[in-house]
Coordinates of N, CA and C in Angstrom, one line a residue:
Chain B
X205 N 85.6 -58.2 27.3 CA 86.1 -57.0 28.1 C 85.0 -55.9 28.0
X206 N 85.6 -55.0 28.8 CA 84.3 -53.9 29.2 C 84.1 -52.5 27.6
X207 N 85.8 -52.6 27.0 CA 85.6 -52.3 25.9 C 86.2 -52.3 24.9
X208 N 86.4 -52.0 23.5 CA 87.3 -52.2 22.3 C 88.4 -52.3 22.8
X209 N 89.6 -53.3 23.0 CA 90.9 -52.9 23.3 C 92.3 -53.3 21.9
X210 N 92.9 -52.3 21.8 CA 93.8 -52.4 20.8 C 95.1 -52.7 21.6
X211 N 96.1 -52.8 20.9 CA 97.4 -52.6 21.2 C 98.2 -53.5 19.6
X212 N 99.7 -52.5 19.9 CA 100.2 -52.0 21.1 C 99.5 -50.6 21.2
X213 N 99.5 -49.8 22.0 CA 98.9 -48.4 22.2 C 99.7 -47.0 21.2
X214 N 101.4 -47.6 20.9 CA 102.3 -47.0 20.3 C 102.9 -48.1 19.7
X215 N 103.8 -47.8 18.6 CA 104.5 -48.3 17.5 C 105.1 -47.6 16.8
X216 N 106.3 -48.0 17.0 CA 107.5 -47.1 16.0 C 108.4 -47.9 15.1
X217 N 108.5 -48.0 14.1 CA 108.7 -49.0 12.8 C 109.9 -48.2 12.1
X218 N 110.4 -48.9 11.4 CA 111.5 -48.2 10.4 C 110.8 -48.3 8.9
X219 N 110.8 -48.0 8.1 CA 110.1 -47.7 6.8 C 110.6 -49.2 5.9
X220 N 109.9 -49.9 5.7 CA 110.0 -51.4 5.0 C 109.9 -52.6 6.0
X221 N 109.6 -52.2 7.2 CA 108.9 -53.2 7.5 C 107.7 -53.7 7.8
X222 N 107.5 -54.7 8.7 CA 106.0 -55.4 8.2 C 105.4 -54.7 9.9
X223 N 104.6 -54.2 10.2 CA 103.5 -54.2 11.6 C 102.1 -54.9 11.2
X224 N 101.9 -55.5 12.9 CA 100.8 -55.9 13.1 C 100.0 -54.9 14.0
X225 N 98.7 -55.0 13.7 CA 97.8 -54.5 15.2 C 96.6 -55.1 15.2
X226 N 96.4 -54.6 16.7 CA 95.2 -55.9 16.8 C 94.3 -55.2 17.6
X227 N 93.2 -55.7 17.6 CA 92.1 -55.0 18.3 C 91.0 -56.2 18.6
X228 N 90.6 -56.2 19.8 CA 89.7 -57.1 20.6 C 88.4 -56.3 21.1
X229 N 87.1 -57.1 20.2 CA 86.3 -56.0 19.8 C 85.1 -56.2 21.2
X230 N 84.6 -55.5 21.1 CA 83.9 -55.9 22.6 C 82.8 -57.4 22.0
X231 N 82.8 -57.9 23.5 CA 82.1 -59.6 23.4 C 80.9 -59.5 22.8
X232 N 80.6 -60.4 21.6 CA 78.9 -59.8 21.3 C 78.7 -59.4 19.9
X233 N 79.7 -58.4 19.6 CA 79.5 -57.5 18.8 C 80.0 -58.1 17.6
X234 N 79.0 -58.1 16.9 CA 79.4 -59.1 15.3 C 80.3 -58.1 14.1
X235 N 79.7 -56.8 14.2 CA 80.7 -56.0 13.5 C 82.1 -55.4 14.1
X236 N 82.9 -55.3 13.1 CA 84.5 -54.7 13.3 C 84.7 -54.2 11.9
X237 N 85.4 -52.6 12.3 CA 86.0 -51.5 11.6 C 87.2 -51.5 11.7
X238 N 88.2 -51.2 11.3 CA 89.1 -50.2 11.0 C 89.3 -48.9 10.7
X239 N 89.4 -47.8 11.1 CA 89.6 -46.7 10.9 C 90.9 -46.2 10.6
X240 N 91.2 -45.0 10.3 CA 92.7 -44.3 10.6 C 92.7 -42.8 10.7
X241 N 93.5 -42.5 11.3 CA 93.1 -40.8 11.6 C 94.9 -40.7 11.2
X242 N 95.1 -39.9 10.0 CA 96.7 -39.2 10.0 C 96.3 -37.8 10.8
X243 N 97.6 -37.2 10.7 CA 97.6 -35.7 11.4 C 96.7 -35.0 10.8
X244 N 95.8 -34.2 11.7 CA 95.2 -33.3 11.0 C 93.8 -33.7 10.1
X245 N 93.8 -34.1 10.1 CA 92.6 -36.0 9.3 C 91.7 -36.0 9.6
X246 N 90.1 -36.3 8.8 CA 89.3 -36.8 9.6 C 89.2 -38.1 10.0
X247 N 88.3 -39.4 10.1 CA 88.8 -40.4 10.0 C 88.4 -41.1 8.8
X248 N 89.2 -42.1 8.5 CA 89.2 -42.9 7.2 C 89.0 -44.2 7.2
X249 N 88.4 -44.4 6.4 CA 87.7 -45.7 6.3 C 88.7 -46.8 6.0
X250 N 89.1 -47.9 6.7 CA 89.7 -49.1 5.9 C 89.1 -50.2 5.8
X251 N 88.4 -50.8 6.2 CA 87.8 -52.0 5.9 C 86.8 -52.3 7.6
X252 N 85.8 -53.3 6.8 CA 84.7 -53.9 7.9 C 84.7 -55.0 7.4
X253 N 84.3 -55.7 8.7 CA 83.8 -57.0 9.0 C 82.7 -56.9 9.6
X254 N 81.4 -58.1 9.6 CA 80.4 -58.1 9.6 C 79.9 -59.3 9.7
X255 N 80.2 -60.8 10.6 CA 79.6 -61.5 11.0 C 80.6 -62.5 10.2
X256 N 80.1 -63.4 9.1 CA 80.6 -64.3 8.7 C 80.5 -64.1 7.4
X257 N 79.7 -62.6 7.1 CA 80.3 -62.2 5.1 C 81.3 -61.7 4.8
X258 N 81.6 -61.2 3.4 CA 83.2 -61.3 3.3 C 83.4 -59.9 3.7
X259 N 84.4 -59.4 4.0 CA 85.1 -57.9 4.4 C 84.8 -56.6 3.3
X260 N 84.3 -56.1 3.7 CA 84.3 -54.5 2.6 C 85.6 -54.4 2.9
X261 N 86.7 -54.3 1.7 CA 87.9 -53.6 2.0 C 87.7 -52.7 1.3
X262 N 87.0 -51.9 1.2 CA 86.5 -50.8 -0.1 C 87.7 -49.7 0.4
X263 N 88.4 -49.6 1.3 CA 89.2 -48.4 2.1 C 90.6 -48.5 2.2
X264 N 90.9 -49.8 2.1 CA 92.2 -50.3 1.9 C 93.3 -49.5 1.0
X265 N 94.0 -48.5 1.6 CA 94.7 -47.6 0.8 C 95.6 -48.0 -0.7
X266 N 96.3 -49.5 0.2 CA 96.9 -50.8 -1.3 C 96.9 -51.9 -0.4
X267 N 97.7 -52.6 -1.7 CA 98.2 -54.0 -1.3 C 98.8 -53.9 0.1
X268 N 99.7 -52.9 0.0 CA 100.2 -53.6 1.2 C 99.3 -53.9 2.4
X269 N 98.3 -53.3 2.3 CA 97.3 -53.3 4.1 C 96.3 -54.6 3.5
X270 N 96.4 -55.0 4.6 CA 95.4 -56.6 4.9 C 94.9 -56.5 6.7
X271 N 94.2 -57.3 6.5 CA 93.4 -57.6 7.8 C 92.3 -59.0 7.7
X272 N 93.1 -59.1 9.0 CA 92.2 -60.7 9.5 C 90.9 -60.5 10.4
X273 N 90.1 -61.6 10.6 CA 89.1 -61.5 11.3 C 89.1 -62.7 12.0
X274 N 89.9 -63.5 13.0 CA 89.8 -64.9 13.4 C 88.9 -65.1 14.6
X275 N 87.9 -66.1 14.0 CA 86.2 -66.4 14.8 C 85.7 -65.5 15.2
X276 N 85.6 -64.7 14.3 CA 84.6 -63.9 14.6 C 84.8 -62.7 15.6
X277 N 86.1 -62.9 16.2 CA 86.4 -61.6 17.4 C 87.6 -60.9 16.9
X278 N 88.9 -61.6 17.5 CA 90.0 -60.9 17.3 C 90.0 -59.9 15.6
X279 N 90.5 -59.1 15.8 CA 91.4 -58.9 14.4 C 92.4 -58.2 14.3
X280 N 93.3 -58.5 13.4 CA 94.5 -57.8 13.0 C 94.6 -57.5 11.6
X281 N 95.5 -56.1 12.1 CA 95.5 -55.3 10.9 C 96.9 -55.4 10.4
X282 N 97.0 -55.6 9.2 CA 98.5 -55.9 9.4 C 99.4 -54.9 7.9
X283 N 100.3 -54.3 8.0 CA 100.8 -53.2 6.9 C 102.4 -53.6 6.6
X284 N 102.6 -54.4 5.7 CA 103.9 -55.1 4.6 C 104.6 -53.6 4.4
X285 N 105.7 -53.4 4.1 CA 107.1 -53.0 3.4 C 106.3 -51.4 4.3
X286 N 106.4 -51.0 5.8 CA 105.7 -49.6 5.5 C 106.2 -48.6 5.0
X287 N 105.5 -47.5 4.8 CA 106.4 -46.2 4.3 C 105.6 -45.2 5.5
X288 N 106.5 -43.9 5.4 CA 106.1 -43.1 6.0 C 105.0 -42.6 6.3
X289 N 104.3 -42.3 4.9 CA 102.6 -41.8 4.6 C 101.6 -42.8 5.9
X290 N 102.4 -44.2 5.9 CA 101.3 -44.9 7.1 C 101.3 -44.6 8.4
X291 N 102.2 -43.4 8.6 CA 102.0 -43.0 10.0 C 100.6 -42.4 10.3
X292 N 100.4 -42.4 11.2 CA 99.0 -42.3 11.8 C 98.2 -43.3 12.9
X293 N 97.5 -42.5 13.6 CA 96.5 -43.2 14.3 C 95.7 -44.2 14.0
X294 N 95.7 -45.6 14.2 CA 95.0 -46.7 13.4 C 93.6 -46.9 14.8
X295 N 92.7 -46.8 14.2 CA 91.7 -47.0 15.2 C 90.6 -47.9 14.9
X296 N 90.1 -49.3 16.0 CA 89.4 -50.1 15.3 C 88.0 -49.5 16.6
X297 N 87.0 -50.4 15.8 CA 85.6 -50.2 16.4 C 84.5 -51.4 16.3
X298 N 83.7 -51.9 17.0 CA 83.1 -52.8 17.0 C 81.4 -52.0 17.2
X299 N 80.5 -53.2 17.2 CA 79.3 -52.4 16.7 C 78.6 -53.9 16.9
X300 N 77.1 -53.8 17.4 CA 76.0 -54.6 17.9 C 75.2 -54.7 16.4
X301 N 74.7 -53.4 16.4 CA 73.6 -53.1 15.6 C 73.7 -52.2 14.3
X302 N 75.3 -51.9 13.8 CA 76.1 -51.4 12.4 C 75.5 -49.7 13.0
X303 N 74.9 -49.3 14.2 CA 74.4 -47.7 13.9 C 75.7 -47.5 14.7
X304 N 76.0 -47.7 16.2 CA 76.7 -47.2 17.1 C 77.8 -47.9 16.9
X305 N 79.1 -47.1 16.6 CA 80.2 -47.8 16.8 C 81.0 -47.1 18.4
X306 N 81.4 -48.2 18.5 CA 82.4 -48.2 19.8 C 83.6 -48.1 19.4
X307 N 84.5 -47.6 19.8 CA 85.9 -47.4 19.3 C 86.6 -47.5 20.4
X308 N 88.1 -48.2 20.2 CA 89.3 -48.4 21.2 C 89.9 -47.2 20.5
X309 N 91.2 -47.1 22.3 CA 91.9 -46.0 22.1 C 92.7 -45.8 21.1
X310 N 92.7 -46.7 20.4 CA 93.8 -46.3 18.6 C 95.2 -47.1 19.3
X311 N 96.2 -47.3 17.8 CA 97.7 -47.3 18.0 C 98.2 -46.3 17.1
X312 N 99.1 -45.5 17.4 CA 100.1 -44.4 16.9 C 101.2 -45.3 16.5
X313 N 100.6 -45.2 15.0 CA 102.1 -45.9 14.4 C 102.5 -44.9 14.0
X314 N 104.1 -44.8 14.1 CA 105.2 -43.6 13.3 C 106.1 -45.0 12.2
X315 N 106.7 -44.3 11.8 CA 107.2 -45.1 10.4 C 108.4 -43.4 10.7
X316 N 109.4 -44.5 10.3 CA 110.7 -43.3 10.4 C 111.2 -43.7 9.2
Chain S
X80 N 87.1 -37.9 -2.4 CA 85.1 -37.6 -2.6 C 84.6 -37.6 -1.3
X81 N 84.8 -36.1 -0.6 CA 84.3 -36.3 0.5 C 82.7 -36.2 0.6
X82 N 82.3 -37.2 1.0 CA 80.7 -37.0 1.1 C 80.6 -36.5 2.4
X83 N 80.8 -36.7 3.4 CA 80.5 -35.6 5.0 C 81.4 -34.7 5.0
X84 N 81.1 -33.2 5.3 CA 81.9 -31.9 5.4 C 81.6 -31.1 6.3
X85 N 83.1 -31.0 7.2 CA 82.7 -30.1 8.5 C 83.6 -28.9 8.0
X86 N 83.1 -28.1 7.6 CA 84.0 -27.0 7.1 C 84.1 -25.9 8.0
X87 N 84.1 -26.1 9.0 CA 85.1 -25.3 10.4 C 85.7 -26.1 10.7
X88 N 87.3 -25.7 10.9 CA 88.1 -26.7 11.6 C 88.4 -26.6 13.1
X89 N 87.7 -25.2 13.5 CA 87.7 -25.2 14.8 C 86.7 -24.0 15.0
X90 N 86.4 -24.1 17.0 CA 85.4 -23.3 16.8 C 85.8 -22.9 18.5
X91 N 85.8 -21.6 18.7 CA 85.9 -21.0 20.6 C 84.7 -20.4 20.7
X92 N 84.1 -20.7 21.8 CA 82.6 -20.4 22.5 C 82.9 -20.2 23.8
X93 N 82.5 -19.3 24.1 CA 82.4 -18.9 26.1 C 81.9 -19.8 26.4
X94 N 82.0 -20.2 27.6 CA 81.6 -21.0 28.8 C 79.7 -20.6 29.0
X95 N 78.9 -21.4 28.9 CA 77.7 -20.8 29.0 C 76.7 -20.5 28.3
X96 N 77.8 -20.4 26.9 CA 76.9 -19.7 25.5 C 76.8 -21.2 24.9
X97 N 75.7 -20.8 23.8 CA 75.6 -22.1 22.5 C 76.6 -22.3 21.7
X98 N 76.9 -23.2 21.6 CA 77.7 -24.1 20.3 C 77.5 -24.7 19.8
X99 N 77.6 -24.2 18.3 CA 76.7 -24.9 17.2 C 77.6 -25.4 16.3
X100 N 78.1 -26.7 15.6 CA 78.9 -27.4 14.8 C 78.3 -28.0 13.5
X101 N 78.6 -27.3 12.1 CA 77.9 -27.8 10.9 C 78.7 -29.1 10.2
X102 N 77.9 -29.4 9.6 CA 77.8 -30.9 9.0 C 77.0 -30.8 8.3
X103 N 77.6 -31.4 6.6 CA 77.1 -31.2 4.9 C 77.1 -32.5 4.6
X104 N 76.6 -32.6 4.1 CA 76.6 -34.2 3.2 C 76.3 -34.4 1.7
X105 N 76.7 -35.0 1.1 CA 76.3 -34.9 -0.7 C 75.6 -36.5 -0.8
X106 N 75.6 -37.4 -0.5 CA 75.1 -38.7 -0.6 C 73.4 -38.7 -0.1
X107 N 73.2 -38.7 -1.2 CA 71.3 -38.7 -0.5 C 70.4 -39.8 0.2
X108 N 71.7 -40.9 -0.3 CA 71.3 -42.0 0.6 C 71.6 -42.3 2.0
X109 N 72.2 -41.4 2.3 CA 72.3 -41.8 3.8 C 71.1 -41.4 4.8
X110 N 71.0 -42.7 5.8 CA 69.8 -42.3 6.4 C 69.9 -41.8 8.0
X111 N 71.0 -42.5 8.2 CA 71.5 -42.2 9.6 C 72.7 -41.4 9.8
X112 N 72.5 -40.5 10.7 CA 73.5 -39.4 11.4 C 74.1 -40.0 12.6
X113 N 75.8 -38.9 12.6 CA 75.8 -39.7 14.1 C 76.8 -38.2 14.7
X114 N 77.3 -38.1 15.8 CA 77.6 -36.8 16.4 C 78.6 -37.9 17.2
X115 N 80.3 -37.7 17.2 CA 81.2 -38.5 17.8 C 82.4 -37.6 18.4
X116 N 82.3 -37.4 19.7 CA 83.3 -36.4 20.3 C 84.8 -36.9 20.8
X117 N 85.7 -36.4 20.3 CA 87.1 -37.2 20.6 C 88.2 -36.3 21.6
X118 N 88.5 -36.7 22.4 CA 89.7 -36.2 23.1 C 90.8 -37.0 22.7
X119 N 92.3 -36.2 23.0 CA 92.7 -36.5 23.0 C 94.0 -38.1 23.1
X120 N 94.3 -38.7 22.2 CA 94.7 -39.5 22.9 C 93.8 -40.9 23.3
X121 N 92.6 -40.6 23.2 CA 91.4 -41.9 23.3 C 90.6 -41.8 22.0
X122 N 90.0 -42.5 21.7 CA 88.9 -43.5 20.8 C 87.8 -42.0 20.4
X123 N 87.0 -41.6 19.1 CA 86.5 -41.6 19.3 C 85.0 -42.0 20.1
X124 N 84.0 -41.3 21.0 CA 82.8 -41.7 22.1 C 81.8 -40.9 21.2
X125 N 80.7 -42.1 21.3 CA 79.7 -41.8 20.9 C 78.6 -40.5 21.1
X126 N 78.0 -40.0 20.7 CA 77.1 -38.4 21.2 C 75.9 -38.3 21.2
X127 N 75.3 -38.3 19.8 CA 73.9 -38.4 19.5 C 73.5 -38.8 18.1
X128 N 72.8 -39.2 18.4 CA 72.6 -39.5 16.4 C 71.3 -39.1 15.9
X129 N 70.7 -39.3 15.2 CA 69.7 -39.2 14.6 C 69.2 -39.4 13.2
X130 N 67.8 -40.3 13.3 CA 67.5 -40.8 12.1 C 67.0 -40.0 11.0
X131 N 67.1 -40.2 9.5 CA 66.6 -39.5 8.3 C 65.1 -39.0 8.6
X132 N 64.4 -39.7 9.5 CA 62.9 -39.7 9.6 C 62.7 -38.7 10.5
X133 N 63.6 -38.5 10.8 CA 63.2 -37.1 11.6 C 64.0 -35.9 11.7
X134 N 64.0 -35.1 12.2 CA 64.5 -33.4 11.9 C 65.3 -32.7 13.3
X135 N 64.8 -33.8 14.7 CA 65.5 -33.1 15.6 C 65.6 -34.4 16.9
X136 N 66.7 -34.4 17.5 CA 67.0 -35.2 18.3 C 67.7 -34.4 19.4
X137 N 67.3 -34.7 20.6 CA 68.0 -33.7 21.8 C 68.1 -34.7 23.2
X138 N 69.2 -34.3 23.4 CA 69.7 -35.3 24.6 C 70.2 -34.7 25.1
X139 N 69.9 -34.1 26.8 CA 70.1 -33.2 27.5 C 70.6 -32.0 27.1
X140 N 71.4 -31.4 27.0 CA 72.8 -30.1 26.4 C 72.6 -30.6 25.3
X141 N 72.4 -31.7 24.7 CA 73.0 -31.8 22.8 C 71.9 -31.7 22.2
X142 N 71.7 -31.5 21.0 CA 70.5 -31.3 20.0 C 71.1 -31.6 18.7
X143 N 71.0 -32.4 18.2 CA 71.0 -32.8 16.5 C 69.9 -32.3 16.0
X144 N 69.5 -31.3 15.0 CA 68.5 -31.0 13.5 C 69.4 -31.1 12.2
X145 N 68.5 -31.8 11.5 CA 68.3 -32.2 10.6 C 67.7 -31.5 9.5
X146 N 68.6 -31.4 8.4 CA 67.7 -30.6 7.3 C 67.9 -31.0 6.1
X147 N 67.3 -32.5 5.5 CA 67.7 -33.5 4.9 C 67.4 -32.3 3.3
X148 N 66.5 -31.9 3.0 CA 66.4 -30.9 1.8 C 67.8 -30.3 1.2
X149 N 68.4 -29.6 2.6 CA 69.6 -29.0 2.5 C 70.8 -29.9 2.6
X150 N 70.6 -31.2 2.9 CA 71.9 -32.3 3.2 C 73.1 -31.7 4.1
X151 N 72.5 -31.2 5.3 CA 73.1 -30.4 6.4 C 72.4 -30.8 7.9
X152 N 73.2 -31.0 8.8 CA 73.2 -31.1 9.9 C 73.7 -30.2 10.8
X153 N 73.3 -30.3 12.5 CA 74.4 -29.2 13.0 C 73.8 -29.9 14.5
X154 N 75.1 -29.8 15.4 CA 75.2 -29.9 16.6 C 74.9 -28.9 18.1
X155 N 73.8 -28.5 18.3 CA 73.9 -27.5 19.7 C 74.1 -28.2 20.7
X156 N 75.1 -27.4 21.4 CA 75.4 -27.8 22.8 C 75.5 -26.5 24.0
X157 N 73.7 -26.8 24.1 CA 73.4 -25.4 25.5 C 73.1 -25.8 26.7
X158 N 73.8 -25.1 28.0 CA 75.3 -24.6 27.9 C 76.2 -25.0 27.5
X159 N 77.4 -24.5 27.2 CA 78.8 -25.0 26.7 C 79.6 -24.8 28.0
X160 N 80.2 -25.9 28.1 CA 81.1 -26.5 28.9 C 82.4 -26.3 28.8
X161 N 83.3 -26.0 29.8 CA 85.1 -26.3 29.5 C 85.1 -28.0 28.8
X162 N 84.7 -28.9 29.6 CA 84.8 -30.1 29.6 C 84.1 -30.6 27.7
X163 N 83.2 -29.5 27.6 CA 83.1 -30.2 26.4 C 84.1 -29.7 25.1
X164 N 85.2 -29.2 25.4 CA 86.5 -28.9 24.5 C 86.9 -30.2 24.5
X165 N 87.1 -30.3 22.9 CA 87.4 -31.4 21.7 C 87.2 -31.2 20.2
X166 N 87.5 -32.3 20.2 CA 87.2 -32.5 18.5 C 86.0 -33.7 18.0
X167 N 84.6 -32.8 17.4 CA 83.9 -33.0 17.2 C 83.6 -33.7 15.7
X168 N 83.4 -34.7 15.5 CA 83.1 -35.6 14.2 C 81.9 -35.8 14.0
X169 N 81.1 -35.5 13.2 CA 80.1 -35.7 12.3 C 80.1 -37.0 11.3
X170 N 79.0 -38.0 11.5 CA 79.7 -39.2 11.0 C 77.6 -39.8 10.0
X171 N 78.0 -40.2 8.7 CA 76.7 -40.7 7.9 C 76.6 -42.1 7.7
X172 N 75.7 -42.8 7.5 CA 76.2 -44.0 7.1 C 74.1 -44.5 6.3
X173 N 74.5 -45.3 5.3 CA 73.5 -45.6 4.1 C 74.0 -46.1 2.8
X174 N 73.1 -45.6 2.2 CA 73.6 -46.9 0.8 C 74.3 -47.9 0.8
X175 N 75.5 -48.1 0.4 CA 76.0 -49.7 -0.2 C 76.9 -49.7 1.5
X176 N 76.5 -50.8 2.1 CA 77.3 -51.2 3.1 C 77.2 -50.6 4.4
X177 N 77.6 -50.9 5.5 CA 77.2 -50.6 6.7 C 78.3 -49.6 7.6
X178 N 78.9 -48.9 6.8 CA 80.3 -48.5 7.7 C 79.8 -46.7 7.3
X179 N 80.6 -46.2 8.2 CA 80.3 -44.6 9.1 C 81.0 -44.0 7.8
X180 N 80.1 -42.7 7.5 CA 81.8 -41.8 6.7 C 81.6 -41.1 7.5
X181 N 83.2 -40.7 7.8 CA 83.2 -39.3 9.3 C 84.0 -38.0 8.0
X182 N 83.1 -37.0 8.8 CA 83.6 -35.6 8.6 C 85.2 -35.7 8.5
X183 N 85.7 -34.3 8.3 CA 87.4 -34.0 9.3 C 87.2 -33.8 10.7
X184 N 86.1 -33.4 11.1 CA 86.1 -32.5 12.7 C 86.3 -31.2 12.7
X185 N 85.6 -31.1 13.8 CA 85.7 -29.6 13.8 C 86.3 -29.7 15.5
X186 N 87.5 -28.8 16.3 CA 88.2 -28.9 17.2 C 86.9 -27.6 17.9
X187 N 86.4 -27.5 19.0 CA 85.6 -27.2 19.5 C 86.9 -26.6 21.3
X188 N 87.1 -25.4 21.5 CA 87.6 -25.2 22.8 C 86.2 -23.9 23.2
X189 N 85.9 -24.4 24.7 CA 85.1 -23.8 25.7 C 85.8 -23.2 26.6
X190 N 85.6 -21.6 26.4 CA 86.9 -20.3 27.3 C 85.8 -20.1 28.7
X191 N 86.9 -20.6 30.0 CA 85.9 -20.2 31.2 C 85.8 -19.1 31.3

């Protein structure tokens, strides 16, 4: 595709359960980010992928957050039992060359 | 441990005049800068960057200097634009691993 695309674009969860999100990184691009922007936030680091080594989850706030990387393109982010605090803008980004990241429009997860 | 610091959280400039946006850094390993402007509602978009090896990068209206001594950066943008109201991210990336640390942003509105 022409660029990063995520969805769903919104998500509204009740507090203990499980979301997924996914982000389709542009064609090519060996690296994928995760980001997160809460209210007011700057953005936060959760985890990279980088070709076929293993994931920095150096960002991963806990257990509950994981993320897949399947062949090298798709990925999904995925957040067990949520709570409130995981509300926020989840934003992923893909990258050629690890300088320029490209970033899709984010998902607004709310957690009630 | 924030290592990137935008310590204005917002900044108003007339239409016409300079705008200048600061960026601190404490990590002495970082070699590369990057300048990422966000509207609302979408991804942040890429701006300007600039490498440790150098002190000044200018791309039409934008100018990145560098003042690696002082582990400070700053963004001019002459003239200032309505259209360039947003929220401006300051983002490092070096030592261990390949992923961006972003500022908080600084919210940037241009009064016509």
């Amino acid at each position: 595709g022409a660029g990063v695309s995520q969805s769903p674009s919104n998500k509204v969860t009740e507090k203990g359960k499980d979301v997924e999100l996914r982000c389709d990184p542009i064609s090519g691009h060996t690296a994928l980010y995760w980001y997160r922007q809460s209210l007011g936030q700057g953005l936060e680091f959760l985890i990279y992928f980088q070709g076929n080594s293993a994931p920095d989850k150096s960002g991963l706030p806990s257990d509950r957050f994981s993320a897949e990387r399947t062949g090298g393109s798709v990925s999904t982010l995925t957040i067990q039992r949520t709570q409130q605090e995981d509300s926020a803008v989840y934003l992923c980004a893909s990258s050629l060359s690890g300088e320029k990241l490209f970033f899709g429009s984010g998902t607004q997860l709310s957690v009630l | 441990d924030q290592q990137v610091k935008q310590n204005s959280p917002s900044l108003s400039v007339q239409e016409g005049r300079i705008s200048i946006l600061n960026c601190d850094y404490t990590n002495s390993m970082f070699d590369y800068f990057l300048w990422y402007k966000k509207y609302p509602a979408e991804g942040p978009t890429f701006l300007i960057s600039i490498s440790s090896i150098k002190d000044k990068n200018e791309d039409g209206r934008f100018t990145v200097f560098l003042n690696k001594s002082a582990k400070h950066l700053s963004l001019h943008i002459v003239p200032s634009q309505p259209g360039d109201s947003a929220v401006y991210f300051c983002a490092a990336r070096g030592g261990y691993g390949n992923k961006l640390v972003f500022g908080a942003g600084t919210i940037l509105r241009v009064k016509s």
